[in-house]
Amino acid sequence: MTGRLQNYIGGAFVDSESEESIDIINPADESVVAVSPVSTAAEVSAAIDAAENARIAWSTSTPKTRAGVLLKLADAVEEHADEIVAAQIRNTGQLRAFVKSEEVLVSADQLRFFAGAARLLEGKSAGEYMEGFTSYIRREPIGIVGQVTPWNYPFMMAIWKIGPALAAGNTIVLKPSDTTPESTIVLARISQGIIPDGVFNVVLGTGATGAQLVSDPRLGLVSITGSVRAGIAVAAAAAADVKRAHLELGGKAPAVVFADADVEAAASGIAEAAFFNAGQDCTAATRAIVHTSVYDRFVQAVVAKAATLRPGGVDDEDAFYGPLNNIRHFTTVTEKIAALPDHAKIETGGTRVGDSGFYFAPTIITGVNQDDAIVQEETFGPILTVQTFDDEDDAVAKANGVDYGLAASVWASDNGTVNRMTARIDAGCVWVNGHIPLVVEMPHGGFKHSGYGKDMSAYGVEDYTRIKHVMSANT
């Protein structure tokens, strides 16, 4: 055990006075690796006080200053990469090499993008839009923002939150997931002496702690990456004070495979996108929708590929992914499999792997109907369903026939098919002949129950700003 974790408030680590605590469990072996406090309402308020005290100085700093801070933080992330990785895998059981290359080092690059974006905020050009008056636009920071991050990519999601918010000149109070707080605490520690005191604060706790944070009227914006249920609660709390909300709430991504696709390549790419990070990815390929003429070939190929993508321990070089994050989630995934209707067929997987840790086999399910729960509801596990379609209209209806709209992919050779499908699919990101890669220069965010607001890109930075029109008489 590493002992009791502390909040980070006003540039210092502070012991919580709360009598309530949470055991942090390593999902790879179910051992207790740390104890986290459940912060009190007074401690949440103190963090917001610290953010308020730092707000004016930070919001009026120059873009060059803010960019310099983010560049120094990026360097610190790289310098402490191994420490961040060690902290995170204690809480997630993810593969060590994956966390370093695909999350921590990528996060450093993302910080450098946000540093550049801090200096490129745009608005309409100043001009005389009415005779005798000159108008111009000020793009200003919102103020104090409250942020809640998930457990699937805890470090990178923290960077996705704080990077654009800091670039735009806001101060922050962030609450990490109650199961994966340690890499965020390391981020807070390495930010000391780089980010000015009070600009970035971290409070630990449960969903109730997050609710206390987002309901505070001093916040100008609240941002969450999480479940639809949690997002609705955040949006409702924000609405009570007419504050802005930024919601990324998961997905149920379809991967539509046409008859002219490279079926073997599609099966391989979709399987990897389905089981990457144990399927604990809001953009994971969860629903393969395959043209009837190539369905049997696809099923055979995707099942064969799944057999090569097994789970394993943090240093297992042959493993493709680690465990599910926590016992609650493991139980939920297991129950979804147990509740499958009789007409559904498990082609492979559907079971726990091993006797210790929350490992789950890569699972492929055929014979499902569009209205089955396994098709409609986010599983957030290594589960892929496979359906058929007859024509484009049928493919679109099935792809769009869920409450989510975050991501999708189209696998086809014909350019006309690709253009029509990418226009008709109701998702914030549509890949063509690929699935799951993201770049910081492009926005990430969805439609429908997947939420609203964009992470990454210049659009993500703009989400953390407000627009002011200034009109001056020319007399």
Short mmCIF file of C-alpha atoms in Angstrom, two decimals:
data_model
loop_
_atom_site.label_atom_id
_atom_site.label_comp_id
_atom_site.label_asym_id
_atom_site.label_seq_id
_atom_site.Cartn_x
_atom_site.Cartn_y
_atom_site.Cartn_z
CA MET A 1 0.00 0.00 0.00
CA THR A 2 1.13 3.54 -0.70
CA GLY A 3 -0.86 5.09 2.14
CA ARG A 4 -3.59 7.69 2.26
CA LEU A 5 -3.83 10.07 -0.69
CA GLN A 6 -4.16 13.84 -0.30
CA ASN A 7 -6.07 16.58 -2.03
CA TYR A 8 -4.13 19.21 -3.97
CA ILE A 9 -5.42 22.69 -3.14
CA GLY A 10 -3.80 26.06 -3.71
CA GLY A 11 -0.49 24.55 -4.79
CA ALA A 12 -0.08 22.26 -1.75
CA PHE A 13 -1.06 18.74 -0.77
CA VAL A 14 -3.55 18.79 2.07
CA ASP A 15 -4.76 15.98 4.32
CA SER A 16 -8.50 15.49 4.24
CA GLU A 17 -10.41 15.66 7.52
CA SER A 18 -13.06 13.32 6.16
CA GLU A 19 -13.79 10.16 8.14
CA GLU A 20 -14.95 8.45 4.95
CA SER A 21 -12.44 6.77 2.65
CA ILE A 22 -12.16 4.45 -0.36
CA ASP A 23 -9.79 1.54 -0.84
CA ILE A 24 -8.08 1.81 -4.22
CA ILE A 25 -7.98 -1.67 -5.74
CA ASN A 26 -5.53 -2.92 -8.34
CA PRO A 27 -7.82 -4.75 -10.80
CA ALA A 28 -4.98 -7.00 -11.95
CA ASP A 29 -4.72 -8.83 -8.61
CA GLU A 30 -7.48 -7.25 -6.45
CA SER A 31 -4.98 -5.94 -3.89
CA VAL A 32 -5.44 -2.65 -2.01
CA VAL A 33 -2.80 -0.22 -3.25
CA ALA A 34 -3.89 3.05 -1.62
CA VAL A 35 -6.62 4.72 0.40
CA SER A 36 -8.38 7.80 -0.92
CA PRO A 37 -10.40 10.24 1.17
CA VAL A 38 -13.94 11.20 0.27
CA SER A 39 -13.49 14.94 0.44
CA THR A 40 -15.87 16.98 2.56
CA ALA A 41 -18.02 19.79 1.23
CA ALA A 42 -15.72 22.24 3.04
CA GLU A 43 -12.70 20.81 1.22
CA VAL A 44 -14.39 21.09 -2.16
CA SER A 45 -15.28 24.67 -1.30
CA ALA A 46 -11.68 25.37 -0.27
CA ALA A 47 -10.46 24.16 -3.65
CA ILE A 48 -12.90 26.47 -5.39
CA ASP A 49 -11.72 29.31 -3.13
CA ALA A 50 -8.15 28.63 -4.27
CA ALA A 51 -9.24 28.68 -7.91
CA GLU A 52 -11.06 31.97 -7.33
CA ASN A 53 -8.04 33.53 -5.66
CA ALA A 54 -5.87 32.61 -8.66
CA ARG A 55 -8.44 33.45 -11.32
CA ILE A 56 -7.71 37.11 -12.07
CA ALA A 57 -3.95 36.76 -12.37
CA TRP A 58 -4.19 33.69 -14.58
CA SER A 59 -7.04 34.95 -16.79
CA THR A 60 -5.18 38.20 -17.48
CA SER A 61 -1.84 36.52 -18.17
CA THR A 62 -0.67 36.66 -21.77
CA PRO A 63 -1.16 33.75 -24.14
CA LYS A 64 2.62 33.53 -24.31
CA THR A 65 2.77 33.02 -20.55
CA ARG A 66 0.10 30.34 -20.55
CA ALA A 67 1.74 28.59 -23.49
CA GLY A 68 5.06 28.60 -21.65
CA VAL A 69 3.47 26.95 -18.62
CA LEU A 70 1.92 24.20 -20.76
CA LEU A 71 5.22 23.58 -22.56
CA LYS A 72 7.04 23.21 -19.23
CA LEU A 73 4.32 20.85 -18.01
CA ALA A 74 4.73 18.76 -21.17
CA ASP A 75 8.45 18.46 -20.48
CA ALA A 76 7.72 17.43 -16.89
CA VAL A 77 5.28 14.76 -18.07
CA GLU A 78 7.97 13.24 -20.26
CA GLU A 79 10.56 13.47 -17.50
CA HIS A 80 8.27 11.70 -15.02
CA ALA A 81 6.67 9.32 -17.53
CA ASP A 82 7.71 6.13 -15.75
CA GLU A 83 6.39 7.40 -12.42
CA ILE A 84 3.07 8.36 -13.99
CA VAL A 85 2.81 4.95 -15.64
CA ALA A 86 3.57 3.13 -12.39
CA ALA A 87 0.90 5.12 -10.54
CA GLN A 88 -1.69 4.52 -13.21
CA ILE A 89 -1.21 0.79 -13.69
CA ARG A 90 -1.59 0.29 -9.94
CA ASN A 91 -5.14 1.58 -10.38
CA THR A 92 -6.01 0.25 -13.84
CA GLY A 93 -3.97 -2.91 -14.49
CA GLN A 94 -3.39 -1.63 -18.04
CA LEU A 95 -0.37 -2.83 -19.98
CA ARG A 96 2.71 -0.86 -18.95
CA ALA A 97 4.03 -0.34 -22.47
CA PHE A 98 0.60 0.74 -23.70
CA VAL A 99 0.14 3.34 -20.96
CA LYS A 100 3.53 4.89 -21.63
CA SER A 101 3.38 5.02 -25.42
CA GLU A 102 -0.34 5.53 -26.04
CA GLU A 103 -1.31 7.69 -23.09
CA VAL A 104 1.47 9.43 -21.17
CA LEU A 105 3.82 10.37 -24.02
CA VAL A 106 0.84 11.20 -26.23
CA SER A 107 -0.43 13.47 -23.45
CA ALA A 108 2.82 15.42 -23.48
CA ASP A 109 2.35 16.03 -27.19
CA GLN A 110 -1.24 17.10 -26.59
CA LEU A 111 -0.09 19.65 -24.01
CA ARG A 112 2.24 21.11 -26.61
CA PHE A 113 -0.67 21.45 -29.02
CA PHE A 114 -2.72 23.28 -26.39
CA ALA A 115 0.25 25.54 -25.73
CA GLY A 116 0.20 26.59 -29.36
CA ALA A 117 -3.58 26.90 -29.39
CA ALA A 118 -3.39 29.35 -26.47
CA ARG A 119 -1.81 31.83 -28.87
CA LEU A 120 -4.25 31.34 -31.75
CA LEU A 121 -7.71 32.12 -30.36
CA GLU A 122 -9.78 33.79 -33.06
CA GLY A 123 -12.83 36.00 -33.55
CA LYS A 124 -14.38 38.25 -36.18
CA SER A 125 -12.15 41.05 -37.41
CA ALA A 126 -12.76 44.51 -35.95
CA GLY A 127 -14.81 46.68 -38.24
CA GLU A 128 -17.56 49.25 -38.74
CA TYR A 129 -20.66 47.10 -38.95
CA MET A 130 -22.81 50.16 -38.17
CA GLU A 131 -21.95 53.65 -39.33
CA GLY A 132 -20.15 55.60 -36.60
CA PHE A 133 -19.27 52.54 -34.51
CA THR A 134 -16.42 50.07 -34.42
CA SER A 135 -17.11 46.53 -33.21
CA TYR A 136 -14.72 43.82 -32.16
CA ILE A 137 -14.83 40.50 -30.38
CA ARG A 138 -13.16 39.56 -27.11
CA ARG A 139 -12.75 35.83 -26.53
CA GLU A 140 -12.40 35.51 -22.75
CA PRO A 141 -11.89 32.67 -20.28
CA ILE A 142 -15.06 31.51 -18.58
CA GLY A 143 -13.60 31.66 -15.05
CA ILE A 144 -13.53 28.66 -12.72
CA VAL A 145 -14.28 25.30 -14.30
CA GLY A 146 -15.12 22.06 -12.52
CA GLN A 147 -13.96 18.89 -14.23
CA VAL A 148 -14.69 15.20 -13.61
CA THR A 149 -12.55 12.53 -15.29
CA PRO A 150 -13.22 8.81 -15.88
CA TRP A 151 -11.27 5.68 -15.04
CA ASN A 152 -10.59 4.26 -18.51
CA TYR A 153 -7.73 6.64 -19.44
CA PRO A 154 -7.30 8.60 -16.21
CA PHE A 155 -4.11 10.49 -17.05
CA MET A 156 -4.90 11.38 -20.64
CA MET A 157 -8.45 12.40 -19.78
CA ALA A 158 -7.04 14.78 -17.16
CA ILE A 159 -4.84 16.31 -19.87
CA TRP A 160 -7.80 16.58 -22.24
CA LYS A 161 -9.59 18.55 -19.52
CA ILE A 162 -6.89 20.80 -18.15
CA GLY A 163 -5.01 21.49 -21.41
CA PRO A 164 -7.69 23.54 -23.19
CA ALA A 165 -9.03 25.05 -19.97
CA LEU A 166 -5.60 26.37 -18.97
CA ALA A 167 -4.80 27.50 -22.52
CA ALA A 168 -7.95 29.63 -22.51
CA GLY A 169 -7.09 31.21 -19.14
CA ASN A 170 -9.42 29.38 -16.76
CA THR A 171 -8.67 28.03 -13.30
CA ILE A 172 -9.63 24.46 -12.45
CA VAL A 173 -10.92 22.14 -9.77
CA LEU A 174 -10.70 18.56 -11.01
CA LYS A 175 -12.10 15.39 -9.46
CA PRO A 176 -10.64 12.15 -10.80
CA SER A 177 -12.49 8.84 -10.73
CA ASP A 178 -12.74 7.24 -7.31
CA THR A 179 -11.03 4.08 -8.62
CA THR A 180 -8.09 5.66 -10.50
CA PRO A 181 -6.87 8.83 -8.76
CA GLU A 182 -3.13 8.18 -8.44
CA SER A 183 -1.83 9.29 -11.85
CA THR A 184 -3.75 12.57 -11.46
CA ILE A 185 -2.10 13.08 -8.08
CA VAL A 186 1.30 12.60 -9.71
CA LEU A 187 0.28 15.16 -12.34
CA ALA A 188 -0.56 17.61 -9.56
CA ARG A 189 2.80 17.03 -7.88
CA ILE A 190 4.87 17.53 -11.03
CA SER A 191 2.87 20.67 -11.80
CA GLN A 192 4.10 22.32 -8.59
CA GLY A 193 6.33 25.24 -9.48
CA ILE A 194 5.07 25.15 -13.08
CA ILE A 195 1.35 25.92 -12.85
CA PRO A 196 0.80 28.88 -10.49
CA ASP A 197 -0.69 27.99 -7.12
CA GLY A 198 -4.47 27.71 -7.17
CA VAL A 199 -4.79 27.53 -10.94
CA PHE A 200 -5.07 23.72 -10.88
CA ASN A 201 -6.63 21.92 -7.91
CA VAL A 202 -7.55 18.27 -7.33
CA VAL A 203 -10.17 16.94 -4.91
CA LEU A 204 -10.64 13.23 -4.31
CA GLY A 205 -13.84 11.36 -3.60
CA THR A 206 -16.93 9.65 -4.95
CA GLY A 207 -19.72 10.69 -7.26
CA ALA A 208 -21.16 12.65 -4.34
CA THR A 209 -17.96 14.70 -4.24
CA GLY A 210 -18.32 15.42 -7.92
CA ALA A 211 -21.92 16.47 -7.37
CA GLN A 212 -20.81 18.94 -4.69
CA LEU A 213 -18.25 20.35 -7.09
CA VAL A 214 -20.46 20.82 -10.14
CA SER A 215 -23.34 22.30 -8.14
CA ASP A 216 -21.25 25.18 -6.77
CA PRO A 217 -22.57 28.46 -8.22
CA ARG A 218 -19.07 29.96 -8.47
CA LEU A 219 -18.23 27.68 -11.39
CA GLY A 220 -18.75 29.01 -14.89
CA LEU A 221 -18.55 25.65 -16.63
CA VAL A 222 -18.65 21.99 -15.63
CA SER A 223 -17.11 19.25 -17.74
CA ILE A 224 -17.43 15.50 -17.38
CA THR A 225 -16.37 12.43 -19.28
CA GLY A 226 -18.48 9.56 -18.01
CA SER A 227 -21.77 7.71 -18.23
CA VAL A 228 -25.04 9.09 -19.57
CA ARG A 229 -26.50 8.89 -16.07
CA ALA A 230 -23.65 10.96 -14.63
CA GLY A 231 -23.81 13.41 -17.53
CA ILE A 232 -27.51 14.02 -17.05
CA ALA A 233 -26.90 14.68 -13.36
CA VAL A 234 -24.12 17.16 -14.20
CA ALA A 235 -26.25 18.90 -16.81
CA ALA A 236 -29.12 19.19 -14.34
CA ALA A 237 -26.83 20.67 -11.68
CA ALA A 238 -25.44 23.11 -14.23
CA ALA A 239 -28.93 24.12 -15.33
CA ALA A 240 -29.84 25.14 -11.78
CA ASP A 241 -27.30 27.99 -12.03
CA VAL A 242 -27.49 28.42 -15.82
CA LYS A 243 -23.83 27.47 -16.03
CA ARG A 244 -22.40 25.81 -19.09
CA ALA A 245 -21.84 22.06 -19.36
CA HIS A 246 -19.39 20.10 -21.47
CA LEU A 247 -20.37 16.42 -21.72
CA GLU A 248 -18.61 13.41 -23.25
CA LEU A 249 -20.81 10.47 -22.32
CA GLY A 250 -19.72 7.39 -24.15
CA GLY A 251 -20.81 5.60 -27.27
CA LYS A 252 -21.98 2.48 -29.04
CA ALA A 253 -19.93 2.74 -32.20
CA PRO A 254 -21.02 0.85 -35.33
CA ALA A 255 -18.52 -0.48 -37.86
CA VAL A 256 -20.30 -0.91 -41.20
CA VAL A 257 -18.68 -3.41 -43.58
CA PHE A 258 -19.74 -3.34 -47.23
CA ALA A 259 -19.44 -6.17 -49.76
CA ASP A 260 -16.54 -4.50 -51.57
CA ALA A 261 -14.46 -4.05 -48.40
CA ASP A 262 -11.27 -5.97 -47.71
CA VAL A 263 -13.09 -8.33 -45.36
CA GLU A 264 -10.03 -9.77 -43.65
CA ALA A 265 -8.54 -6.32 -43.06
CA ALA A 266 -11.89 -5.09 -41.76
CA ALA A 267 -12.24 -8.03 -39.40
CA SER A 268 -8.73 -7.47 -38.04
CA GLY A 269 -9.14 -3.72 -37.60
CA ILE A 270 -12.58 -3.99 -36.04
CA ALA A 271 -11.48 -6.69 -33.59
CA GLU A 272 -8.55 -4.56 -32.44
CA ALA A 273 -10.83 -1.54 -32.09
CA ALA A 274 -13.36 -3.61 -30.14
CA PHE A 275 -10.93 -5.08 -27.61
CA PHE A 276 -8.41 -2.23 -27.26
CA ASN A 277 -8.11 -1.34 -23.55
CA ALA A 278 -10.53 -4.20 -22.79
CA GLY A 279 -13.22 -2.36 -24.75
CA GLN A 280 -13.14 0.39 -22.11
CA ASP A 281 -13.11 3.12 -24.72
CA CYS A 282 -16.08 5.28 -25.63
CA THR A 283 -15.14 5.05 -29.32
CA ALA A 284 -14.59 1.26 -29.29
CA ALA A 285 -16.09 -0.68 -32.19
CA THR A 286 -18.98 -2.42 -30.45
CA ARG A 287 -21.37 -3.25 -33.32
CA ALA A 288 -20.16 -4.77 -36.58
CA ILE A 289 -22.88 -4.32 -39.20
CA VAL A 290 -21.92 -6.47 -42.17
CA HIS A 291 -23.39 -6.91 -45.65
CA THR A 292 -25.17 -10.24 -45.93
CA SER A 293 -22.98 -11.40 -48.82
CA VAL A 294 -19.75 -11.27 -46.76
CA TYR A 295 -21.19 -11.95 -43.31
CA ASP A 296 -19.97 -15.54 -42.96
CA ARG A 297 -16.45 -14.62 -44.11
CA PHE A 298 -16.36 -11.71 -41.70
CA VAL A 299 -17.51 -13.77 -38.71
CA GLN A 300 -14.92 -16.45 -39.38
CA ALA A 301 -12.15 -13.86 -39.75
CA VAL A 302 -13.09 -11.77 -36.71
CA VAL A 303 -13.35 -14.82 -34.46
CA ALA A 304 -9.91 -15.96 -35.64
CA LYS A 305 -8.48 -12.50 -34.93
CA ALA A 306 -10.07 -12.40 -31.47
CA ALA A 307 -8.20 -15.57 -30.57
CA THR A 308 -4.93 -13.62 -30.92
CA LEU A 309 -6.02 -10.68 -28.71
CA ARG A 310 -5.95 -12.10 -25.23
CA PRO A 311 -5.81 -10.19 -21.90
CA GLY A 312 -2.79 -10.32 -19.63
CA GLY A 313 -0.73 -8.73 -16.87
CA VAL A 314 0.93 -5.32 -17.00
CA ASP A 315 4.26 -6.64 -18.31
CA ASP A 316 2.92 -9.45 -20.51
CA GLU A 317 4.40 -8.64 -23.92
CA ASP A 318 2.00 -11.00 -25.68
CA ALA A 319 -1.15 -9.54 -24.15
CA PHE A 320 -3.36 -7.09 -26.04
CA TYR A 321 -5.22 -5.63 -23.07
CA GLY A 322 -5.54 -5.72 -19.28
CA PRO A 323 -8.44 -6.25 -16.86
CA LEU A 324 -11.74 -4.48 -16.50
CA ASN A 325 -11.28 -1.62 -14.09
CA ASN A 326 -13.25 -2.57 -11.00
CA ILE A 327 -15.51 -5.19 -9.49
CA ARG A 328 -18.70 -3.19 -10.10
CA HIS A 329 -17.92 -2.91 -13.79
CA PHE A 330 -16.79 -6.54 -14.03
CA THR A 331 -20.09 -7.61 -12.48
CA THR A 332 -22.06 -5.42 -14.90
CA VAL A 333 -20.31 -6.87 -17.95
CA THR A 334 -20.80 -10.41 -16.64
CA GLU A 335 -24.50 -9.76 -16.05
CA LYS A 336 -24.97 -8.42 -19.58
CA ILE A 337 -23.60 -11.65 -20.98
CA ALA A 338 -25.79 -13.73 -18.66
CA ALA A 339 -28.86 -11.78 -19.81
CA LEU A 340 -28.37 -12.46 -23.53
CA PRO A 341 -31.56 -13.61 -25.28
CA ASP A 342 -31.81 -17.19 -26.53
CA HIS A 343 -31.45 -16.14 -30.16
CA ALA A 344 -27.99 -14.63 -29.53
CA LYS A 345 -24.95 -16.86 -30.02
CA ILE A 346 -21.59 -16.39 -28.31
CA GLU A 347 -19.06 -17.26 -31.02
CA THR A 348 -16.10 -16.87 -28.66
CA GLY A 349 -15.44 -15.59 -25.16
CA GLY A 350 -18.14 -14.50 -22.76
CA THR A 351 -16.23 -15.65 -19.68
CA ARG A 352 -13.81 -14.53 -17.03
CA VAL A 353 -10.14 -15.29 -17.64
CA GLY A 354 -8.22 -16.66 -14.65
CA ASP A 355 -9.14 -16.78 -10.97
CA SER A 356 -7.64 -13.46 -9.87
CA GLY A 357 -8.15 -10.01 -11.32
CA PHE A 358 -11.01 -8.71 -13.42
CA TYR A 359 -9.91 -10.18 -16.75
CA PHE A 360 -12.55 -10.89 -19.38
CA ALA A 361 -12.14 -12.82 -22.63
CA PRO A 362 -12.61 -11.13 -26.01
CA THR A 363 -16.24 -11.81 -26.84
CA ILE A 364 -18.06 -11.94 -30.17
CA ILE A 365 -21.84 -12.36 -30.31
CA THR A 366 -23.94 -13.10 -33.41
CA GLY A 367 -27.64 -13.61 -33.98
CA VAL A 368 -28.62 -10.39 -32.23
CA ASN A 369 -31.56 -8.15 -33.04
CA GLN A 370 -31.45 -4.36 -33.22
CA ASP A 371 -33.62 -3.96 -30.13
CA ASP A 372 -31.61 -6.35 -27.95
CA ALA A 373 -30.07 -4.73 -24.87
CA ILE A 374 -26.60 -5.94 -25.89
CA VAL A 375 -26.97 -3.88 -29.09
CA GLN A 376 -28.63 -0.84 -27.55
CA GLU A 377 -26.72 -0.40 -24.27
CA GLU A 378 -23.08 0.51 -23.78
CA THR A 379 -21.20 -2.48 -22.37
CA PHE A 380 -17.76 -0.81 -22.07
CA GLY A 381 -16.13 -4.23 -22.16
CA PRO A 382 -14.39 -6.49 -24.72
CA ILE A 383 -17.65 -7.33 -26.49
CA LEU A 384 -18.48 -7.09 -30.20
CA THR A 385 -21.89 -7.89 -31.67
CA VAL A 386 -22.27 -8.75 -35.36
CA GLN A 387 -25.40 -8.01 -37.41
CA THR A 388 -26.23 -8.17 -41.11
CA PHE A 389 -27.59 -5.53 -43.48
CA ASP A 390 -29.07 -5.77 -46.97
CA ASP A 391 -28.63 -2.28 -48.45
CA GLU A 392 -27.42 1.22 -47.54
CA ASP A 393 -30.71 2.30 -46.02
CA ASP A 394 -30.72 -0.77 -43.78
CA ALA A 395 -27.09 -0.12 -42.80
CA VAL A 396 -27.82 3.49 -41.90
CA ALA A 397 -30.93 2.57 -39.92
CA LYS A 398 -28.99 0.04 -37.85
CA ALA A 399 -25.92 2.24 -37.42
CA ASN A 400 -28.05 5.18 -36.23
CA GLY A 401 -30.61 3.08 -34.35
CA VAL A 402 -29.17 3.59 -30.85
CA ASP A 403 -29.20 6.51 -28.43
CA TYR A 404 -25.49 7.22 -28.85
CA GLY A 405 -23.67 9.15 -31.56
CA LEU A 406 -19.98 9.44 -30.74
CA ALA A 407 -18.06 7.45 -33.34
CA ALA A 408 -18.47 5.03 -36.24
CA SER A 409 -16.54 3.53 -39.11
CA VAL A 410 -17.28 2.61 -42.73
CA TRP A 411 -15.36 -0.15 -44.49
CA ALA A 412 -15.74 0.01 -48.28
CA SER A 413 -13.82 0.55 -51.52
CA ASP A 414 -16.36 2.59 -53.48
CA ASN A 415 -15.87 6.32 -52.95
CA GLY A 416 -19.53 7.10 -53.52
CA THR A 417 -20.55 4.64 -50.82
CA VAL A 418 -18.04 6.17 -48.43
CA ASN A 419 -19.22 9.73 -49.11
CA ARG A 420 -22.90 8.88 -48.69
CA MET A 421 -22.38 6.86 -45.51
CA THR A 422 -20.10 9.35 -43.77
CA ALA A 423 -22.73 12.03 -44.41
CA ARG A 424 -25.65 9.93 -43.19
CA ILE A 425 -24.16 8.32 -40.08
CA ASP A 426 -25.09 10.29 -36.97
CA ALA A 427 -21.77 10.39 -35.13
CA GLY A 428 -19.20 13.02 -34.21
CA CYS A 429 -16.36 11.06 -35.81
CA VAL A 430 -16.55 8.65 -38.75
CA TRP A 431 -13.47 6.68 -39.79
CA VAL A 432 -13.07 5.13 -43.22
CA ASN A 433 -11.32 1.74 -43.48
CA GLY A 434 -10.02 2.16 -39.96
CA HIS A 435 -11.38 2.63 -36.45
CA ILE A 436 -10.23 4.31 -33.20
CA PRO A 437 -7.15 6.48 -33.93
CA LEU A 438 -7.40 10.07 -32.68
CA VAL A 439 -5.25 13.14 -33.29
CA VAL A 440 -5.15 16.23 -31.10
CA GLU A 441 -5.60 18.58 -34.07
CA MET A 442 -9.11 17.18 -34.69
CA PRO A 443 -12.15 17.40 -32.37
CA HIS A 444 -13.50 14.54 -30.30
CA GLY A 445 -17.14 14.69 -29.25
CA GLY A 446 -20.52 13.31 -30.12
CA PHE A 447 -24.21 13.78 -30.69
CA LYS A 448 -27.40 12.53 -29.02
CA HIS A 449 -26.76 10.76 -25.69
CA SER A 450 -23.04 10.88 -26.33
CA GLY A 451 -23.20 14.48 -25.16
CA TYR A 452 -22.04 17.81 -26.49
CA GLY A 453 -18.87 19.86 -26.52
CA LYS A 454 -15.55 18.95 -28.08
CA ASP A 455 -12.32 17.66 -26.59
CA MET A 456 -8.99 18.35 -28.29
CA SER A 457 -8.45 20.64 -31.30
CA ALA A 458 -9.01 24.38 -31.47
CA TYR A 459 -12.73 23.68 -31.02
CA GLY A 460 -11.96 22.17 -27.62
CA VAL A 461 -10.12 25.30 -26.52
CA GLU A 462 -12.96 27.52 -27.76
CA ASP A 463 -15.40 25.54 -25.60
CA TYR A 464 -13.60 26.96 -22.56
CA THR A 465 -14.10 30.57 -23.68
CA ARG A 466 -16.93 33.08 -23.76
CA ILE A 467 -17.59 35.63 -26.50
CA LYS A 468 -17.97 39.33 -25.76
CA HIS A 469 -18.93 41.96 -28.34
CA VAL A 470 -17.42 45.40 -27.73
CA MET A 471 -18.95 48.30 -29.70
CA SER A 472 -17.34 51.72 -29.52
CA ALA A 473 -18.70 55.00 -30.84
CA ASN A 474 -16.24 56.71 -33.23
CA THR A 475 -16.70 60.20 -31.78
#
